[in-house]
Amino acid sequence: MKKVEAIIKPFKLDEVKDALAEVGIQGMTVTEVKGFGRTGGKKEVYRGSAYVVDFVPKVKIEIVVPDGMVNDVIDAIEKSAKTSRIGDGKIFVMPVEEAVRIRTGERGEDAI
Ligand SMILES: Nc1ncnc2c1ncn2[C@@H]1O[C@H](COP(=O)(O)OP(=O)(O)OP(=O)(O)O)[C@@H](O)[C@H]1O
Ligand SMILES: [Mg+2]
């Protein structure tokens, strides 16, 4: 299993959710976050020289999927979240050791 974590523009959330539903994901967690990437947020000159980097509101999506679905999930997010303007976001993928569906006691891929 892998966790796909995507940081996207908030107004893209519905589009991304629909694209993920088409791929067949079973569940997801969404959190309002703020951050900045390589290009920073809003850059301002501060006292003549230094830069101040502001945090920009984003939405973080977390989806745990079987290994075989990872590429489809990445493609779906990439296509639906893209505006080609700065700040479109990032996708990170990490291994997941275990999952438990609390109601039934199922474990592993059966739990997701
Ligand atoms: N290296 C990182 N680690 C953790 N979070 C990151 C990282 N890079 C970006 N993020 C998160 O993703 C959000 C969007 O990043 P963003 O798309 O602005 O990246 P970028 O590298 O600046 O690319 P762009 O040039 O398209 O703006 C950030 O606000 C931050 O929340
Ligand atoms: Mg940026």
PDB file of N, CA and C in Angstrom, residues 34-110:
ATOM      1  N   LYS A  34      -1.641  25.417   4.831  1.00  0.00           N
ATOM      2  CA  LYS A  34      -0.985  26.524   4.132  1.00  0.00           C
ATOM      3  C   LYS A  34       0.487  26.218   3.994  1.00  0.00           C
ATOM      4  N   GLY A  35       1.094  26.747   2.974  1.00  0.00           N
ATOM      5  CA  GLY A  35       2.506  26.432   2.760  1.00  0.00           C
ATOM      6  C   GLY A  35       3.102  27.275   1.654  1.00  0.00           C
ATOM      7  N   PHE A  36       4.334  26.936   1.314  1.00  0.00           N
ATOM      8  CA  PHE A  36       4.952  27.552   0.135  1.00  0.00           C
ATOM      9  C   PHE A  36       5.912  26.556  -0.477  1.00  0.00           C
ATOM     10  N   GLY A  37       6.166  26.717  -1.753  1.00  0.00           N
ATOM     11  CA  GLY A  37       7.071  25.835  -2.484  1.00  0.00           C
ATOM     12  C   GLY A  37       8.316  26.573  -2.914  1.00  0.00           C
ATOM     13  N   ARG A  38       8.918  26.065  -3.972  1.00  0.00           N
ATOM     14  CA  ARG A  38      10.195  26.593  -4.430  1.00  0.00           C
ATOM     15  C   ARG A  38      10.087  28.050  -4.836  1.00  0.00           C
ATOM     16  N   THR A  39       8.947  28.402  -5.454  1.00  0.00           N
ATOM     17  CA  THR A  39       8.796  29.791  -5.890  1.00  0.00           C
ATOM     18  C   THR A  39       8.289  30.683  -4.769  1.00  0.00           C
ATOM     19  N   GLY A  40       8.049  30.097  -3.603  1.00  0.00           N
ATOM     20  CA  GLY A  40       7.573  30.896  -2.485  1.00  0.00           C
ATOM     21  C   GLY A  40       6.130  31.284  -2.664  1.00  0.00           C
ATOM     22  N   GLY A  41       5.592  31.985  -1.691  1.00  0.00           N
ATOM     23  CA  GLY A  41       4.255  32.527  -1.821  1.00  0.00           C
ATOM     24  C   GLY A  41       4.384  33.911  -2.402  1.00  0.00           C
ATOM     25  N   LYS A  42       3.805  34.873  -1.719  1.00  0.00           N
ATOM     26  CA  LYS A  42       3.923  36.263  -2.176  1.00  0.00           C
ATOM     27  C   LYS A  42       5.259  36.822  -1.692  1.00  0.00           C
ATOM     28  N   LYS A  43       6.091  37.217  -2.613  1.00  0.00           N
ATOM     29  CA  LYS A  43       7.402  37.744  -2.208  1.00  0.00           C
ATOM     30  C   LYS A  43       7.344  39.264  -2.138  1.00  0.00           C
ATOM     31  N   GLU A  44       7.829  39.798  -1.044  1.00  0.00           N
ATOM     32  CA  GLU A  44       7.821  41.250  -0.870  1.00  0.00           C
ATOM     33  C   GLU A  44       9.195  41.722  -0.459  1.00  0.00           C
ATOM     34  N   VAL A  45       9.516  42.924  -0.864  1.00  0.00           N
ATOM     35  CA  VAL A  45      10.755  43.522  -0.380  1.00  0.00           C
ATOM     36  C   VAL A  45      10.511  44.018   1.040  1.00  0.00           C
ATOM     37  N   TYR A  46      11.352  43.649   1.948  1.00  0.00           N
ATOM     38  CA  TYR A  46      11.191  44.026   3.349  1.00  0.00           C
ATOM     39  C   TYR A  46      12.386  44.871   3.773  1.00  0.00           C
ATOM     40  N   ARG A  47      12.138  46.078   4.189  1.00  0.00           N
ATOM     41  CA  ARG A  47      13.194  47.023   4.555  1.00  0.00           C
ATOM     42  C   ARG A  47      14.275  47.098   3.477  1.00  0.00           C
ATOM     43  N   GLY A  48      13.792  47.145   2.240  1.00  0.00           N
ATOM     44  CA  GLY A  48      14.726  47.429   1.157  1.00  0.00           C
ATOM     45  C   GLY A  48      15.375  46.230   0.509  1.00  0.00           C
ATOM     46  N   SER A  49      15.600  45.136   1.264  1.00  0.00           N
ATOM     47  CA  SER A  49      16.378  44.079   0.616  1.00  0.00           C
ATOM     48  C   SER A  49      15.835  42.668   0.839  1.00  0.00           C
ATOM     49  N   ALA A  50      15.503  42.328   2.086  1.00  0.00           N
ATOM     50  CA  ALA A  50      15.172  40.927   2.374  1.00  0.00           C
ATOM     51  C   ALA A  50      13.810  40.561   1.790  1.00  0.00           C
ATOM     52  N   TYR A  51      13.603  39.269   1.572  1.00  0.00           N
ATOM     53  CA  TYR A  51      12.320  38.770   1.092  1.00  0.00           C
ATOM     54  C   TYR A  51      11.504  38.195   2.244  1.00  0.00           C
ATOM     55  N   VAL A  52      10.217  38.468   2.263  1.00  0.00           N
ATOM     56  CA  VAL A  52       9.309  37.818   3.196  1.00  0.00           C
ATOM     57  C   VAL A  52       8.453  36.838   2.387  1.00  0.00           C
ATOM     58  N   VAL A  53       8.423  35.597   2.807  1.00  0.00           N
ATOM     59  CA  VAL A  53       7.625  34.601   2.091  1.00  0.00           C
ATOM     60  C   VAL A  53       6.356  34.337   2.874  1.00  0.00           C
ATOM     61  N   ASP A  54       5.208  34.607   2.248  1.00  0.00           N
ATOM     62  CA  ASP A  54       3.926  34.376   2.913  1.00  0.00           C
ATOM     63  C   ASP A  54       3.432  32.958   2.660  1.00  0.00           C
ATOM     64  N   PHE A  55       2.728  32.413   3.644  1.00  0.00           N
ATOM     65  CA  PHE A  55       2.057  31.137   3.448  1.00  0.00           C
ATOM     66  C   PHE A  55       0.831  31.348   2.557  1.00  0.00           C
ATOM     67  N   VAL A  56       0.599  30.386   1.679  1.00  0.00           N
ATOM     68  CA  VAL A  56      -0.552  30.435   0.774  1.00  0.00           C
ATOM     69  C   VAL A  56      -1.507  29.299   1.142  1.00  0.00           C
ATOM     70  N   PRO A  57      -2.817  29.571   1.269  1.00  0.00           N
ATOM     71  CA  PRO A  57      -3.771  28.500   1.585  1.00  0.00           C
ATOM     72  C   PRO A  57      -3.801  27.437   0.484  1.00  0.00           C
ATOM     73  N   LYS A  58      -3.766  26.201   0.911  1.00  0.00           N
ATOM     74  CA  LYS A  58      -3.835  25.056  -0.009  1.00  0.00           C
ATOM     75  C   LYS A  58      -4.737  24.001   0.612  1.00  0.00           C
ATOM     76  N   VAL A  59      -5.055  22.975  -0.149  1.00  0.00           N
ATOM     77  CA  VAL A  59      -5.771  21.818   0.371  1.00  0.00           C
ATOM     78  C   VAL A  59      -4.865  20.603   0.237  1.00  0.00           C
ATOM     79  N   LYS A  60      -4.786  19.828   1.327  1.00  0.00           N
ATOM     80  CA  LYS A  60      -4.007  18.581   1.287  1.00  0.00           C
ATOM     81  C   LYS A  60      -4.968  17.408   1.194  1.00  0.00           C
ATOM     82  N   ILE A  61      -4.715  16.536   0.223  1.00  0.00           N
ATOM     83  CA  ILE A  61      -5.518  15.324   0.035  1.00  0.00           C
ATOM     84  C   ILE A  61      -4.636  14.130   0.370  1.00  0.00           C
ATOM     85  N   GLU A  62      -5.136  13.223   1.198  1.00  0.00           N
ATOM     86  CA  GLU A  62      -4.416  11.992   1.511  1.00  0.00           C
ATOM     87  C   GLU A  62      -5.260  10.801   1.095  1.00  0.00           C
ATOM     88  N   ILE A  63      -4.659   9.920   0.306  1.00  0.00           N
ATOM     89  CA  ILE A  63      -5.368   8.733  -0.173  1.00  0.00           C
ATOM     90  C   ILE A  63      -4.440   7.537  -0.002  1.00  0.00           C
ATOM     91  N   VAL A  64      -4.927   6.489   0.671  1.00  0.00           N
ATOM     92  CA  VAL A  64      -4.154   5.251   0.785  1.00  0.00           C
ATOM     93  C   VAL A  64      -4.728   4.252  -0.225  1.00  0.00           C
ATOM     94  N   VAL A  65      -3.864   3.737  -1.092  1.00  0.00           N
ATOM     95  CA  VAL A  65      -4.312   2.857  -2.180  1.00  0.00           C
ATOM     96  C   VAL A  65      -3.387   1.654  -2.315  1.00  0.00           C
ATOM     97  N   PRO A  66      -3.891   0.563  -2.941  1.00  0.00           N
ATOM     98  CA  PRO A  66      -3.000  -0.550  -3.272  1.00  0.00           C
ATOM     99  C   PRO A  66      -1.915  -0.072  -4.252  1.00  0.00           C
ATOM    100  N   ASP A  67      -0.756  -0.690  -4.204  1.00  0.00           N
ATOM    101  CA  ASP A  67       0.365  -0.272  -5.069  1.00  0.00           C
ATOM    102  C   ASP A  67      -0.063  -0.120  -6.534  1.00  0.00           C
ATOM    103  N   GLY A  68      -0.904  -1.043  -6.990  1.00  0.00           N
ATOM    104  CA  GLY A  68      -1.297  -1.056  -8.403  1.00  0.00           C
ATOM    105  C   GLY A  68      -2.136   0.137  -8.834  1.00  0.00           C
ATOM    106  N   MET A  69      -2.638   0.899  -7.893  1.00  0.00           N
ATOM    107  CA  MET A  69      -3.473   2.055  -8.258  1.00  0.00           C
ATOM    108  C   MET A  69      -2.714   3.375  -8.242  1.00  0.00           C
ATOM    109  N   VAL A  70      -1.470   3.316  -7.774  1.00  0.00           N
ATOM    110  CA  VAL A  70      -0.746   4.577  -7.538  1.00  0.00           C
ATOM    111  C   VAL A  70      -0.610   5.419  -8.803  1.00  0.00           C
ATOM    112  N   ASN A  71      -0.240   4.784  -9.907  1.00  0.00           N
ATOM    113  CA  ASN A  71      -0.023   5.575 -11.123  1.00  0.00           C
ATOM    114  C   ASN A  71      -1.314   6.223 -11.622  1.00  0.00           C
ATOM    115  N   ASP A  72      -2.422   5.481 -11.555  1.00  0.00           N
ATOM    116  CA  ASP A  72      -3.716   6.045 -11.970  1.00  0.00           C
ATOM    117  C   ASP A  72      -4.105   7.234 -11.098  1.00  0.00           C
ATOM    118  N   VAL A  73      -3.848   7.099  -9.793  1.00  0.00           N
ATOM    119  CA  VAL A  73      -4.190   8.174  -8.862  1.00  0.00           C
ATOM    120  C   VAL A  73      -3.344   9.418  -9.142  1.00  0.00           C
ATOM    121  N   ILE A  74      -2.054   9.208  -9.358  1.00  0.00           N
ATOM    122  CA  ILE A  74      -1.177  10.349  -9.667  1.00  0.00           C
ATOM    123  C   ILE A  74      -1.636  11.042 -10.952  1.00  0.00           C
ATOM    124  N   ASP A  75      -1.912  10.237 -11.997  1.00  0.00           N
ATOM    125  CA  ASP A  75      -2.355  10.815 -13.277  1.00  0.00           C
ATOM    126  C   ASP A  75      -3.633  11.627 -13.099  1.00  0.00           C
ATOM    127  N   ALA A  76      -4.572  11.071 -12.335  1.00  0.00           N
ATOM    128  CA  ALA A  76      -5.861  11.741 -12.136  1.00  0.00           C
ATOM    129  C   ALA A  76      -5.674  13.083 -11.433  1.00  0.00           C
ATOM    130  N   ILE A  77      -4.829  13.097 -10.409  1.00  0.00           N
ATOM    131  CA  ILE A  77      -4.601  14.346  -9.671  1.00  0.00           C
ATOM    132  C   ILE A  77      -3.868  15.353 -10.557  1.00  0.00           C
ATOM    133  N   GLU A  78      -2.838  14.847 -11.241  1.00  0.00           N
ATOM    134  CA  GLU A  78      -2.019  15.735 -12.070  1.00  0.00           C
ATOM    135  C   GLU A  78      -2.894  16.450 -13.107  1.00  0.00           C
ATOM    136  N   LYS A  79      -3.731  15.677 -13.791  1.00  0.00           N
ATOM    137  CA  LYS A  79      -4.556  16.273 -14.863  1.00  0.00           C
ATOM    138  C   LYS A  79      -5.601  17.226 -14.304  1.00  0.00           C
ATOM    139  N   SER A  80      -6.255  16.839 -13.198  1.00  0.00           N
ATOM    140  CA  SER A  80      -7.388  17.637 -12.729  1.00  0.00           C
ATOM    141  C   SER A  80      -6.958  18.846 -11.910  1.00  0.00           C
ATOM    142  N   ALA A  81      -5.750  18.826 -11.347  1.00  0.00           N
ATOM    143  CA  ALA A  81      -5.313  19.935 -10.486  1.00  0.00           C
ATOM    144  C   ALA A  81      -4.517  20.990 -11.255  1.00  0.00           C
ATOM    145  N   LYS A  82      -4.203  20.690 -12.503  1.00  0.00           N
ATOM    146  CA  LYS A  82      -3.280  21.559 -13.229  1.00  0.00           C
ATOM    147  C   LYS A  82      -3.952  22.795 -13.815  1.00  0.00           C
ATOM    148  N   THR A  83      -3.342  23.958 -13.574  1.00  0.00           N
ATOM    149  CA  THR A  83      -3.760  25.183 -14.259  1.00  0.00           C
ATOM    150  C   THR A  83      -2.614  25.735 -15.102  1.00  0.00           C
ATOM    151  N   SER A  84      -1.426  25.198 -14.897  1.00  0.00           N
ATOM    152  CA  SER A  84      -0.177  25.634 -15.534  1.00  0.00           C
ATOM    153  C   SER A  84       0.323  26.977 -14.996  1.00  0.00           C
ATOM    154  N   ARG A  85      -0.306  27.453 -13.921  1.00  0.00           N
ATOM    155  CA  ARG A  85       0.196  28.659 -13.257  1.00  0.00           C
ATOM    156  C   ARG A  85       0.956  28.250 -11.992  1.00  0.00           C
ATOM    157  N   ILE A  86       1.789  29.140 -11.474  1.00  0.00           N
ATOM    158  CA  ILE A  86       2.577  28.779 -10.305  1.00  0.00           C
ATOM    159  C   ILE A  86       1.654  28.439  -9.134  1.00  0.00           C
ATOM    160  N   GLY A  87       2.151  27.515  -8.303  1.00  0.00           N
ATOM    161  CA  GLY A  87       1.384  27.130  -7.130  1.00  0.00           C
ATOM    162  C   GLY A  87       0.393  26.004  -7.372  1.00  0.00           C
ATOM    163  N   ASP A  88       0.490  25.300  -8.491  1.00  0.00           N
ATOM    164  CA  ASP A  88      -0.438  24.195  -8.778  1.00  0.00           C
ATOM    165  C   ASP A  88      -0.300  23.061  -7.782  1.00  0.00           C
ATOM    166  N   GLY A  89       0.853  22.965  -7.124  1.00  0.00           N
ATOM    167  CA  GLY A  89       0.968  21.989  -6.048  1.00  0.00           C
ATOM    168  C   GLY A  89       1.947  20.862  -6.312  1.00  0.00           C
ATOM    169  N   LYS A  90       1.947  19.906  -5.402  1.00  0.00           N
ATOM    170  CA  LYS A  90       2.901  18.791  -5.444  1.00  0.00           C
ATOM    171  C   LYS A  90       2.169  17.510  -5.065  1.00  0.00           C
ATOM    172  N   ILE A  91       2.736  16.395  -5.508  1.00  0.00           N
ATOM    173  CA  ILE A  91       2.226  15.070  -5.144  1.00  0.00           C
ATOM    174  C   ILE A  91       3.379  14.286  -4.533  1.00  0.00           C
ATOM    175  N   PHE A  92       3.150  13.734  -3.354  1.00  0.00           N
ATOM    176  CA  PHE A  92       4.167  12.899  -2.697  1.00  0.00           C
ATOM    177  C   PHE A  92       3.595  11.497  -2.501  1.00  0.00           C
ATOM    178  N   VAL A  93       4.450  10.496  -2.631  1.00  0.00           N
ATOM    179  CA  VAL A  93       4.026   9.105  -2.451  1.00  0.00           C
ATOM    180  C   VAL A  93       4.911   8.463  -1.397  1.00  0.00           C
ATOM    181  N   MET A  94       4.274   7.773  -0.426  1.00  0.00           N
ATOM    182  CA  MET A  94       5.058   7.126   0.635  1.00  0.00           C
ATOM    183  C   MET A  94       4.485   5.757   0.970  1.00  0.00           C
ATOM    184  N   PRO A  95       5.331   4.856   1.452  1.00  0.00           N
ATOM    185  CA  PRO A  95       4.854   3.521   1.799  1.00  0.00           C
ATOM    186  C   PRO A  95       3.967   3.522   3.040  1.00  0.00           C
ATOM    187  N   VAL A  96       2.996   2.615   3.039  1.00  0.00           N
ATOM    188  CA  VAL A  96       2.124   2.442   4.214  1.00  0.00           C
ATOM    189  C   VAL A  96       2.281   1.006   4.711  1.00  0.00           C
ATOM    190  N   GLU A  97       2.600   0.842   5.953  1.00  0.00           N
ATOM    191  CA  GLU A  97       2.881  -0.496   6.498  1.00  0.00           C
ATOM    192  C   GLU A  97       1.627  -1.290   6.819  1.00  0.00           C
ATOM    193  N   GLU A  98       0.609  -0.616   7.314  1.00  0.00           N
ATOM    194  CA  GLU A  98      -0.562  -1.361   7.769  1.00  0.00           C
ATOM    195  C   GLU A  98      -1.776  -0.463   7.732  1.00  0.00           C
ATOM    196  N   ALA A  99      -2.940  -1.081   7.558  1.00  0.00           N
ATOM    197  CA  ALA A  99      -4.219  -0.375   7.639  1.00  0.00           C
ATOM    198  C   ALA A  99      -5.184  -1.276   8.401  1.00  0.00           C
ATOM    199  N   VAL A 100      -6.054  -0.663   9.184  1.00  0.00           N
ATOM    200  CA  VAL A 100      -7.050  -1.415   9.939  1.00  0.00           C
ATOM    201  C   VAL A 100      -8.406  -0.747   9.744  1.00  0.00           C
ATOM    202  N   ARG A 101      -9.402  -1.521   9.317  1.00  0.00           N
ATOM    203  CA  ARG A 101     -10.776  -1.007   9.271  1.00  0.00           C
ATOM    204  C   ARG A 101     -11.397  -1.349  10.611  1.00  0.00           C
ATOM    205  N   ILE A 102     -11.591  -0.314  11.418  1.00  0.00           N
ATOM    206  CA  ILE A 102     -11.883  -0.541  12.835  1.00  0.00           C
ATOM    207  C   ILE A 102     -13.173  -1.334  13.040  1.00  0.00           C
ATOM    208  N   ARG A 103     -14.217  -1.036  12.248  1.00  0.00           N
ATOM    209  CA  ARG A 103     -15.507  -1.700  12.478  1.00  0.00           C
ATOM    210  C   ARG A 103     -15.421  -3.212  12.291  1.00  0.00           C
ATOM    211  N   THR A 104     -14.660  -3.640  11.268  1.00  0.00           N
ATOM    212  CA  THR A 104     -14.670  -5.061  10.903  1.00  0.00           C
ATOM    213  C   THR A 104     -13.417  -5.805  11.333  1.00  0.00           C
ATOM    214  N   GLY A 105     -12.375  -5.061  11.669  1.00  0.00           N
ATOM    215  CA  GLY A 105     -11.113  -5.701  12.009  1.00  0.00           C
ATOM    216  C   GLY A 105     -10.298  -6.119  10.806  1.00  0.00           C
ATOM    217  N   GLU A 106     -10.782  -5.814   9.580  1.00  0.00           N
ATOM    218  CA  GLU A 106      -9.984  -6.143   8.385  1.00  0.00           C
ATOM    219  C   GLU A 106      -8.662  -5.400   8.427  1.00  0.00           C
ATOM    220  N   ARG A 107      -7.664  -6.030   7.821  1.00  0.00           N
ATOM    221  CA  ARG A 107      -6.331  -5.434   7.813  1.00  0.00           C
ATOM    222  C   ARG A 107      -5.753  -5.414   6.408  1.00  0.00           C
ATOM    223  N   GLY A 108      -4.731  -4.560   6.247  1.00  0.00           N
ATOM    224  CA  GLY A 108      -4.039  -4.487   4.958  1.00  0.00           C
ATOM    225  C   GLY A 108      -4.950  -3.939   3.869  1.00  0.00           C
ATOM    226  N   GLU A 109      -4.744  -4.435   2.633  1.00  0.00           N
ATOM    227  CA  GLU A 109      -5.515  -3.901   1.500  1.00  0.00           C
ATOM    228  C   GLU A 109      -7.011  -4.133   1.670  1.00  0.00           C
ATOM    229  N   ASP A 110      -7.407  -5.153   2.417  1.00  0.00           N
ATOM    230  CA  ASP A 110      -8.828  -5.396   2.663  1.00  0.00           C
ATOM    231  C   ASP A 110      -9.456  -4.273   3.486  1.00  0.00           C
TER     232      ASP A 110
END
